[in-house]
Amino acid sequence: MSENSSSNVQKNDAARLIPVLEEVYGPRFLHFVLSLPDSRDAGVTLSEKQAEATIVLYGWLQTVQHLDAPNRWINLASLATARTMDAEKSNASVLREACGGAIEMPQCAEGDEVYRILSGYARDAYSAFLINRPDDEWVMGGFFFHPDEGESVEFYKAVLRDAQLRYLFPEYVDRDPDELDHAALRRVDSLLYFDPGQGGSYQLPLLASHLVNSAYTRCAVTGDHSFASYMDAVERNLADARAMAAGRTARLPVVLGFSNIALSGIDRFELPSGHLRRVAALDACFLPSKVSVDALLILDVPVRIAVKARHPKNEERGVEAWDRAQKSFREWRNSLQWQVDCHRLAFMLADSETHRSGAIQVLQVAVNPLLGSASAWWSDSKVQTSAAAVSIDASKVEGFRGWVEDVTVQHPRSLRVAMRRILSAASTRTDPTDSLVDAVLAWENMFSDSPETSLRVCGSLALLLEPFDRDKRRVLVKELTGIYATRSAIVHGNAKEPSVETVYVDGDRALEAAVEAMRRLYKNPELLRSQNASTRGKEVLLGLIDVH
């Protein structure tokens, strides 16, 4: 057999390995490392270097074949990111360049030693993020290979010299890094708590890992996992980390997962405060496999370090720092919940086909550049709800966008109870009695006062909903008063309770009136901005404001 013939046989053998490798590594990893075109036929023609790289990848697979899926996944990632072929590059990077693929590194600002080293770490870790994650296990986070001791020492010292990053470690701000050997540098730590409630003991040796791993999560959130986008995310992570270390606020992505949303004919659309999109394959790096999510709302949310202190040497000091952070935790959670509620209400008001639509939040993921694993909570199973699905197609996008802008910008704190009770009545309550009570409480938050609460509330609602037709208004106020009486009988425990049918019918009508009243308030900005429910009721009943 001639040399060329032998070479061709080797290439053909290697090509037959592609389906096997693709099943384990995944197409994204193979396309990157072997520098394959994005679109190719079933038959693969490999160059000699690509064939050699394919055989190397197959060899890695053989060494871990006996392991279960999660451990095989982790070990393959370690082999890809290790620097055994070249002391300055990961194995996967070496193979890619040998196959003719470029790895274009971004320019480093002169004198920025932290970014110079960090970008090399990021380059080495990139391929590992592309490996298929096992379907039967869910692991949040990513991979990072720590190179030789010399480079890690260089990175640690660069961080402690950095004008901003060094403040992550208060105990070492005034220390000369050159006085610390490798063992001492590995002990550099502090205590950090972040607004979303994350934090605790924080170690310098994990900083690069946090910055690199969270960068890929950030790419997944935006839907672009290209190498260029990933390196941009690393650079942005470092900038945000520096801002937070210096005591400033950074705007970071928070992912809100919703069920009961049906996107039809659209994958994504922009909103004033972020964007709403379908779930994508890339989301596996932060999305638990057991959670049932129909759509993701991505918001940029301000985050800062709530407490930054020397690492406690005893448990008592650690508890003290935790207690100090509680106020920041509460304020951040309340602020985010307000945004969530405003978006849910906006979706509901935008859906003109029904008053019962409701998006159900089932997931929250906060991406933090200073933490390699995103902070998440979720619901494991499909949430039961009586709400109709929020249906959004291309023809409705502008309407939804307009309502989100109006509600997120204009909704007054005085109507927070009405907002929460409408959402609860439509989406959360499974008992029609609870739904009725919630809906009428929303009425009261809009218009109540004492005495004569029923008259004020029902009269104001009737005027708002039927401002131009007296006969219709007369019929409506009688209907609303009857519903109010049903609610009072329930709340005050009357001897003769209303029938189940009455509760169901009145509850649905009460919710319909509450939703439509909220829409009308947005068409009447002066009423929306009224100081409180009492003032709003008087302005409507006394005709002090013309209702449109």
XYZ file of C-alpha atoms in Angstrom:
548
model
C 0.000 0.000 0.000
C 1.427 3.386 -0.991
C 1.875 6.185 1.522
C -0.995 8.120 -0.030
C -3.225 5.056 0.043
C -2.373 4.412 3.694
C -3.120 8.036 4.511
C -6.492 7.828 2.770
C -7.448 4.733 4.727
C -6.601 6.519 7.965
C -8.723 9.486 6.938
C -11.655 7.260 6.086
C -11.374 5.421 9.381
C -11.298 8.727 11.224
C -14.341 9.994 9.316
C -16.306 6.963 10.460
C -15.614 7.971 14.055
C -17.403 11.309 13.659
C -20.947 10.022 14.505
C -19.580 8.278 17.619
C -17.764 11.399 18.786
C -20.678 13.633 17.923
C -22.990 11.592 20.124
C -20.762 12.089 23.170
C -18.979 15.405 22.589
C -21.789 17.038 20.635
C -21.673 18.826 17.257
C -20.705 22.213 18.677
C -17.532 20.843 20.256
C -16.522 18.863 17.150
C -17.172 21.774 14.794
C -14.990 24.026 16.926
C -12.068 21.690 17.640
C -11.918 20.065 14.175
C -12.687 23.392 12.460
C -15.535 21.820 10.485
C -17.974 23.959 8.463
C -21.299 24.684 10.144
C -23.212 22.977 7.343
C -21.900 19.718 5.885
C -23.157 16.562 4.201
C -23.534 13.221 5.949
C -20.218 12.119 4.441
C -17.246 13.913 5.997
C -13.958 14.441 4.204
C -11.211 15.143 6.691
C -7.773 16.562 6.130
C -4.844 14.615 7.505
C -4.607 16.942 10.521
C -8.352 16.713 11.149
C -8.102 12.915 10.975
C -5.271 12.944 13.511
C -7.267 15.216 15.809
C -10.314 12.942 15.458
C -8.250 9.952 16.559
C -6.958 11.946 19.567
C -10.525 12.771 20.590
C -11.511 9.138 20.192
C -8.584 8.169 22.414
C -9.839 10.501 25.136
C -13.255 8.925 24.853
C -11.806 5.455 25.234
C -10.073 6.380 28.485
C -13.342 7.519 30.118
C -15.801 5.129 28.469
C -16.193 3.077 31.671
C -17.448 6.073 33.675
C -21.075 7.127 34.113
C -22.343 10.019 31.990
C -21.692 12.902 34.447
C -18.150 11.777 35.280
C -17.387 11.052 31.628
C -18.561 14.552 30.778
C -16.399 16.190 33.459
C -13.295 14.153 32.557
C -13.600 14.904 28.852
C -13.842 18.595 29.718
C -10.679 18.298 31.826
C -8.801 16.594 28.980
C -9.913 19.314 26.553
C -8.818 22.174 28.794
C -5.543 20.675 30.062
C -2.226 21.961 28.703
C -0.367 18.715 28.075
C 0.295 19.262 24.344
C 1.471 22.842 24.730
C 2.420 24.635 27.944
C 0.741 27.843 26.759
C -2.501 26.517 25.250
C -5.171 23.953 26.067
C -5.253 20.652 24.236
C -8.462 21.607 22.440
C -6.951 24.913 21.278
C -3.871 23.120 19.956
C -6.027 20.658 18.010
C -8.163 23.444 16.535
C -5.150 25.392 15.290
C -3.651 22.212 13.827
C -6.926 21.688 11.934
C -6.690 25.176 10.438
C -9.070 26.941 12.807
C -8.269 30.420 14.072
C -8.512 31.536 17.681
C -8.577 35.299 17.562
C -7.780 36.765 20.951
C -9.028 40.264 21.786
C -6.564 43.091 22.278
C -5.496 43.678 25.834
C -5.233 47.183 27.259
C -1.635 48.030 27.973
C -0.688 47.140 31.511
C -3.843 45.111 32.245
C -2.156 41.977 33.549
C -5.367 40.619 35.035
C -7.136 40.579 31.679
C -4.066 39.312 29.805
C -3.895 36.169 31.954
C -7.659 35.822 32.346
C -8.213 35.868 28.572
C -5.785 32.966 28.228
C -7.668 31.028 30.881
C -10.928 31.788 29.062
C -9.543 30.610 25.718
C -8.520 27.315 27.307
C -11.899 26.777 28.985
C -14.094 27.615 25.976
C -14.167 24.202 24.301
C -15.325 22.496 27.509
C -18.502 24.557 27.574
C -19.399 23.161 24.128
C -19.397 19.508 25.215
C -22.850 17.934 25.469
C -24.148 17.841 29.003
C -25.645 14.511 30.097
C -29.440 14.442 29.864
C -29.953 12.532 33.102
C -27.964 14.923 35.282
C -28.071 18.653 35.732
C -25.001 20.543 36.874
C -24.909 24.304 37.030
C -21.652 26.074 36.238
C -18.742 25.232 33.984
C -15.098 24.260 33.815
C -11.828 25.919 34.465
C -8.361 24.423 34.325
C -5.715 25.975 36.549
C -2.390 25.954 34.685
C 1.030 25.748 36.273
C 1.885 27.331 39.584
C 3.925 30.127 38.008
C 1.049 31.558 35.976
C -1.431 31.262 38.839
C 0.937 33.157 41.152
C 1.243 35.838 38.486
C -2.545 36.127 38.270
C -3.056 36.266 42.049
C -0.505 39.046 42.391
C -2.001 40.976 39.472
C -5.411 40.898 41.202
C -3.949 42.183 44.470
C -2.198 44.991 42.567
C -5.332 45.914 40.611
C -6.668 49.338 41.616
C -10.194 47.955 42.054
C -10.154 44.169 42.332
C -7.908 44.204 45.381
C -10.806 45.656 47.396
C -12.500 42.265 47.131
C -10.032 41.216 49.819
C -10.019 44.000 52.451
C -7.437 42.322 54.667
C -4.857 42.469 51.864
C -5.483 45.932 50.417
C -2.303 47.353 51.964
C -0.178 44.204 51.626
C 2.628 43.945 49.085
C 1.765 40.913 46.897
C 5.448 40.255 46.309
C 5.803 39.385 49.987
C 3.327 36.487 49.570
C 4.461 33.105 48.282
C 2.202 30.655 46.459
C 0.906 29.066 49.660
C 0.092 32.453 51.204
C -1.629 33.657 48.026
C -3.845 30.586 48.006
C -5.032 31.536 51.500
C -6.138 35.052 50.503
C -9.855 35.322 51.201
C -12.640 37.569 52.435
C -16.367 37.577 53.187
C -18.695 38.816 50.434
C -22.481 38.978 50.298
C -24.300 40.193 47.186
C -27.696 41.920 46.921
C -29.521 38.832 45.557
C -28.608 36.914 48.726
C -25.594 35.086 47.339
C -22.236 34.958 48.994
C -20.168 33.855 51.946
C -16.512 32.918 52.134
C -14.664 34.149 49.027
C -11.243 32.851 47.920
C -8.739 34.492 45.577
C -7.817 31.151 43.894
C -11.421 30.819 42.644
C -11.755 34.330 41.191
C -10.618 33.434 37.654
C -12.904 30.390 37.673
C -15.875 32.537 38.657
C -15.180 35.112 35.944
C -14.702 32.519 33.189
C -17.542 30.164 34.070
C -20.110 32.925 34.523
C -19.039 34.454 31.191
C -20.326 31.434 29.294
C -23.585 31.521 31.265
C -23.889 35.144 30.232
C -23.465 34.079 26.591
C -26.144 31.437 26.959
C -28.535 34.017 28.406
C -28.035 36.292 25.386
C -28.297 33.336 22.986
C -24.855 33.718 21.358
C -22.186 31.167 22.312
C -19.651 32.070 19.612
C -16.035 32.402 20.696
C -16.069 36.145 19.983
C -19.219 36.678 22.050
C -17.766 34.564 24.857
C -14.566 36.605 24.992
C -16.637 39.802 25.004
C -18.536 38.395 27.988
C -15.253 37.682 29.796
C -14.179 41.286 29.259
C -17.545 42.616 30.432
C -17.454 40.308 33.464
C -14.102 41.722 34.468
C -15.375 45.291 34.076
C -18.451 44.511 36.195
C -16.331 42.731 38.798
C -14.090 45.775 39.088
C -17.087 48.064 39.475
C -18.571 45.898 42.233
C -15.220 45.553 44.005
C -14.957 49.346 44.080
C -18.411 49.641 45.674
C -20.331 50.556 42.540
C -23.419 48.940 41.032
C -23.264 46.654 37.997
C -26.200 45.803 35.775
C -26.330 42.031 35.538
C -28.667 39.599 33.748
C -31.476 37.990 35.710
C -33.412 35.210 33.994
C -37.090 34.818 34.889
C -38.730 31.619 33.688
C -42.478 31.559 33.056
C -44.986 28.857 32.304
C -48.391 29.522 30.713
C -46.962 31.688 27.927
C -47.450 30.623 24.297
C -45.106 32.260 21.762
C -46.412 31.646 18.239
C -44.314 32.363 15.156
C -41.709 34.351 17.101
C -38.606 33.251 18.982
C -37.772 36.502 20.722
C -38.850 40.112 21.002
C -37.328 43.112 22.698
C -38.967 44.871 25.624
C -38.071 48.223 27.190
C -36.386 46.496 30.111
C -34.965 43.406 28.408
C -36.378 40.709 26.156
C -38.733 37.730 26.145
C -37.721 34.566 24.280
C -38.204 30.852 23.866
C -36.092 28.342 25.768
C -33.019 27.298 23.718
C -30.533 24.417 23.855
C -27.834 26.743 25.227
C -29.912 27.315 28.347
C -28.922 23.868 29.637
C -25.965 25.478 31.430
C -28.302 27.280 33.837
C -31.775 25.777 33.320
C -32.645 22.773 35.529
C -33.897 19.838 33.491
C -36.921 19.261 35.746
C -38.394 22.736 35.508
C -41.217 23.301 32.997
C -40.577 26.674 31.340
C -42.455 28.091 28.349
C -40.594 31.397 27.980
C -37.713 33.330 29.524
C -37.787 37.010 30.423
C -34.255 38.445 30.609
C -33.797 41.654 32.590
C -30.686 43.721 33.330
C -30.866 44.314 37.073
C -28.598 46.470 39.271
C -26.495 44.418 41.692
C -23.794 45.408 44.143
C -21.864 43.854 46.991
C -24.054 44.246 50.067
C -21.346 43.422 52.641
C -17.606 43.160 52.120
C -15.424 42.288 55.088
C -12.363 40.441 56.270
C -12.912 36.743 56.482
C -14.322 35.916 59.913
C -12.140 33.804 62.152
C -15.102 32.584 64.138
C -18.760 31.814 63.562
C -20.023 34.797 65.561
C -18.394 37.344 63.252
C -19.779 35.505 60.241
C -23.316 35.746 61.626
C -22.829 39.467 62.245
C -21.923 40.075 58.586
C -24.910 37.995 57.462
C -27.223 40.052 59.648
C -25.829 43.282 58.201
C -26.636 42.070 54.702
C -30.298 41.272 55.386
C -31.618 44.742 54.582
C -29.914 44.727 51.184
C -31.268 41.238 50.480
C -34.840 42.350 51.235
C -34.600 45.544 49.214
C -33.213 43.735 46.173
C -35.820 40.970 46.330
C -38.647 43.495 46.722
C -37.358 45.565 43.801
C -37.106 42.525 41.543
C -40.542 41.271 42.607
C -41.988 44.654 41.667
C -40.512 44.295 38.170
C -41.817 40.739 37.872
C -45.313 41.784 38.953
C -45.332 44.751 36.582
C -44.400 42.544 33.632
C -47.003 39.934 34.545
C -49.694 42.618 34.874
C -48.634 44.185 31.569
C -48.913 40.811 29.804
C -52.373 40.377 31.290
C -53.599 43.844 30.288
C -52.157 43.420 26.792
C -54.177 40.257 26.213
C -57.488 41.812 25.131
C -59.045 38.448 24.277
C -59.565 37.437 27.914
C -59.398 38.764 31.458
C -58.094 35.445 32.780
C -54.665 35.135 31.146
C -51.696 34.860 33.446
C -47.978 34.137 33.209
C -46.715 31.986 36.086
C -43.163 32.491 37.342
C -41.420 29.145 37.911
C -37.724 30.087 37.744
C -35.279 32.809 38.719
C -31.574 32.785 37.851
C -29.197 35.607 38.785
C -25.914 35.668 36.832
C -23.045 37.194 38.816
C -19.532 37.618 37.315
C -18.016 37.061 40.751
C -19.771 33.702 41.185
C -19.139 30.855 38.774
C -22.488 29.185 39.413
C -25.628 31.228 38.891
C -27.970 31.586 41.859
C -31.301 29.921 41.084
C -34.660 28.860 42.468
C -37.336 26.990 40.578
C -40.487 24.913 40.768
C -39.917 21.231 39.992
C -43.295 20.491 38.466
C -45.900 22.095 36.236
C -47.721 24.760 38.227
C -51.479 24.241 38.403
C -53.455 27.323 37.436
C -56.906 28.295 36.261
C -55.444 31.126 34.179
C -55.596 31.072 30.396
C -52.253 31.033 28.589
C -50.765 34.364 27.565
C -50.740 34.016 23.784
C -48.275 36.185 21.843
C -47.758 36.186 18.082
C -46.102 38.680 15.739
C -49.275 40.767 15.404
C -49.411 41.316 19.178
C -45.774 42.174 19.840
C -46.144 45.954 19.601
C -49.175 45.911 21.886
C -47.356 43.848 24.494
C -44.286 46.058 24.244
C -46.412 49.181 24.759
C -48.155 47.769 27.805
C -44.849 46.672 29.361
C -43.454 50.163 28.883
C -46.560 51.797 30.381
C -46.816 49.534 33.413
C -43.113 49.315 34.286
C -42.752 53.093 34.064
C -46.098 54.369 35.359
C -47.580 51.869 37.797
C -47.955 53.662 41.147
C -47.020 52.087 44.456
C -50.496 53.006 45.714
C -51.907 50.365 43.351
C -49.496 47.616 44.306
C -52.163 45.705 46.232
C -54.545 45.886 43.269
C -51.831 44.553 40.975
C -50.912 41.680 43.286
C -54.544 40.742 43.960
C -55.469 40.729 40.266
C -52.494 38.488 39.497
C -53.399 36.229 42.385
C -57.084 35.982 41.448
C -56.275 35.113 37.842
C -53.226 32.900 38.191
C -52.635 31.564 41.687
C -55.951 30.859 43.353
C -57.504 27.450 42.782
C -60.469 28.078 45.112
C -63.079 30.396 43.479
C -63.854 31.884 46.904
C -60.270 33.098 47.271
C -60.305 34.420 43.731
C -63.474 36.435 44.425
C -62.044 37.937 47.610
C -58.807 38.880 45.809
C -60.628 40.537 42.922
C -62.813 42.670 45.211
C -59.762 43.624 47.282
C -58.315 44.937 44.012
C -61.457 47.080 43.621
C -60.960 48.460 47.118
C -57.311 49.303 46.501
C -58.447 51.378 43.547
C -61.360 53.269 45.124
C -62.155 52.438 48.764
C -62.764 54.798 51.666
C -64.974 54.817 54.725
C -67.832 55.157 55.439
C -69.999 53.668 52.667
C -67.180 51.573 51.214
C -69.509 49.577 48.959
C -71.106 52.683 47.475
C -67.768 54.399 46.886
C -66.082 51.365 45.371
C -68.949 50.123 43.210
C -70.027 53.615 42.198
C -66.480 54.567 41.167
C -66.037 51.369 39.197
C -69.353 51.856 37.406
C -68.445 55.432 36.447
C -64.995 54.371 35.246
C -66.303 51.453 33.183
C -69.434 53.153 31.820
C -68.706 56.906 31.829
C -71.104 57.826 28.989
C -74.214 55.634 29.312
C -76.323 56.205 32.452
C -78.607 53.251 31.883
C -75.707 50.854 31.512
C -74.044 52.449 34.527
C -77.224 51.955 36.610
C -77.318 48.239 35.691
C -73.585 47.852 36.294
C -73.561 49.461 39.736
C -76.356 47.116 40.808
C -74.370 44.115 39.527
C -71.164 45.227 41.229
C -72.986 45.911 44.499
C -74.379 42.388 44.415
C -70.882 40.954 43.908
C -69.606 43.104 46.767
C -72.354 41.692 48.973
C -71.329 38.133 48.046
C -67.748 38.910 49.028
C -68.879 40.472 52.340
C -70.972 37.395 53.152
C -67.870 35.235 52.689
C -65.466 37.448 54.611
C -67.810 38.180 57.520
C -69.122 34.632 57.843
C -72.866 35.207 57.247
C -75.109 32.377 58.364
C -76.367 31.938 54.807
C -73.327 31.393 52.666
C -73.558 32.083 48.914
C -73.828 29.043 46.678
C -70.813 27.623 44.901
C -72.289 28.674 41.566
C -72.804 32.249 42.789
C -69.239 32.439 44.075
C -67.845 31.137 40.786
C -69.900 33.473 38.592
C -69.392 36.521 40.812
C -65.681 35.800 41.162
C -65.167 35.654 37.407
C -67.134 38.863 36.888
C -65.259 40.585 39.726
C -61.944 39.720 38.092
C -63.200 40.914 34.711
C -64.240 44.257 36.262
C -60.892 44.599 38.076
C -58.832 43.932 34.935
C -60.898 46.281 32.790
C -60.794 48.967 35.490
C -56.998 48.725 35.568
C -56.906 49.138 31.784
C -59.149 52.209 32.071
C -56.913 53.733 34.736
C -54.023 53.604 32.280
C -56.201 55.440 29.764
C -56.802 58.078 32.448
C -53.296 58.963 33.738
C -54.593 61.550 36.216
C -56.602 58.859 37.990
C -53.682 56.435 37.813
C -51.497 58.969 39.594
C -54.046 59.797 42.318
C -52.519 59.951 45.778
C -54.559 57.061 47.156
C -57.783 55.076 46.751
C -59.863 57.635 48.652
C -58.737 60.523 46.462
C -59.231 58.504 43.304
C -62.758 57.536 44.332
C -63.718 61.136 45.096
C -62.290 62.384 41.799
C -64.414 59.887 39.893
C -67.636 60.206 41.914
C -67.568 64.003 42.037
C -66.611 64.352 38.378
C -63.418 66.229 39.229
C -61.643 64.397 36.406
C -63.169 63.657 33.024
C -63.088 59.900 32.507
C -62.245 58.707 28.993
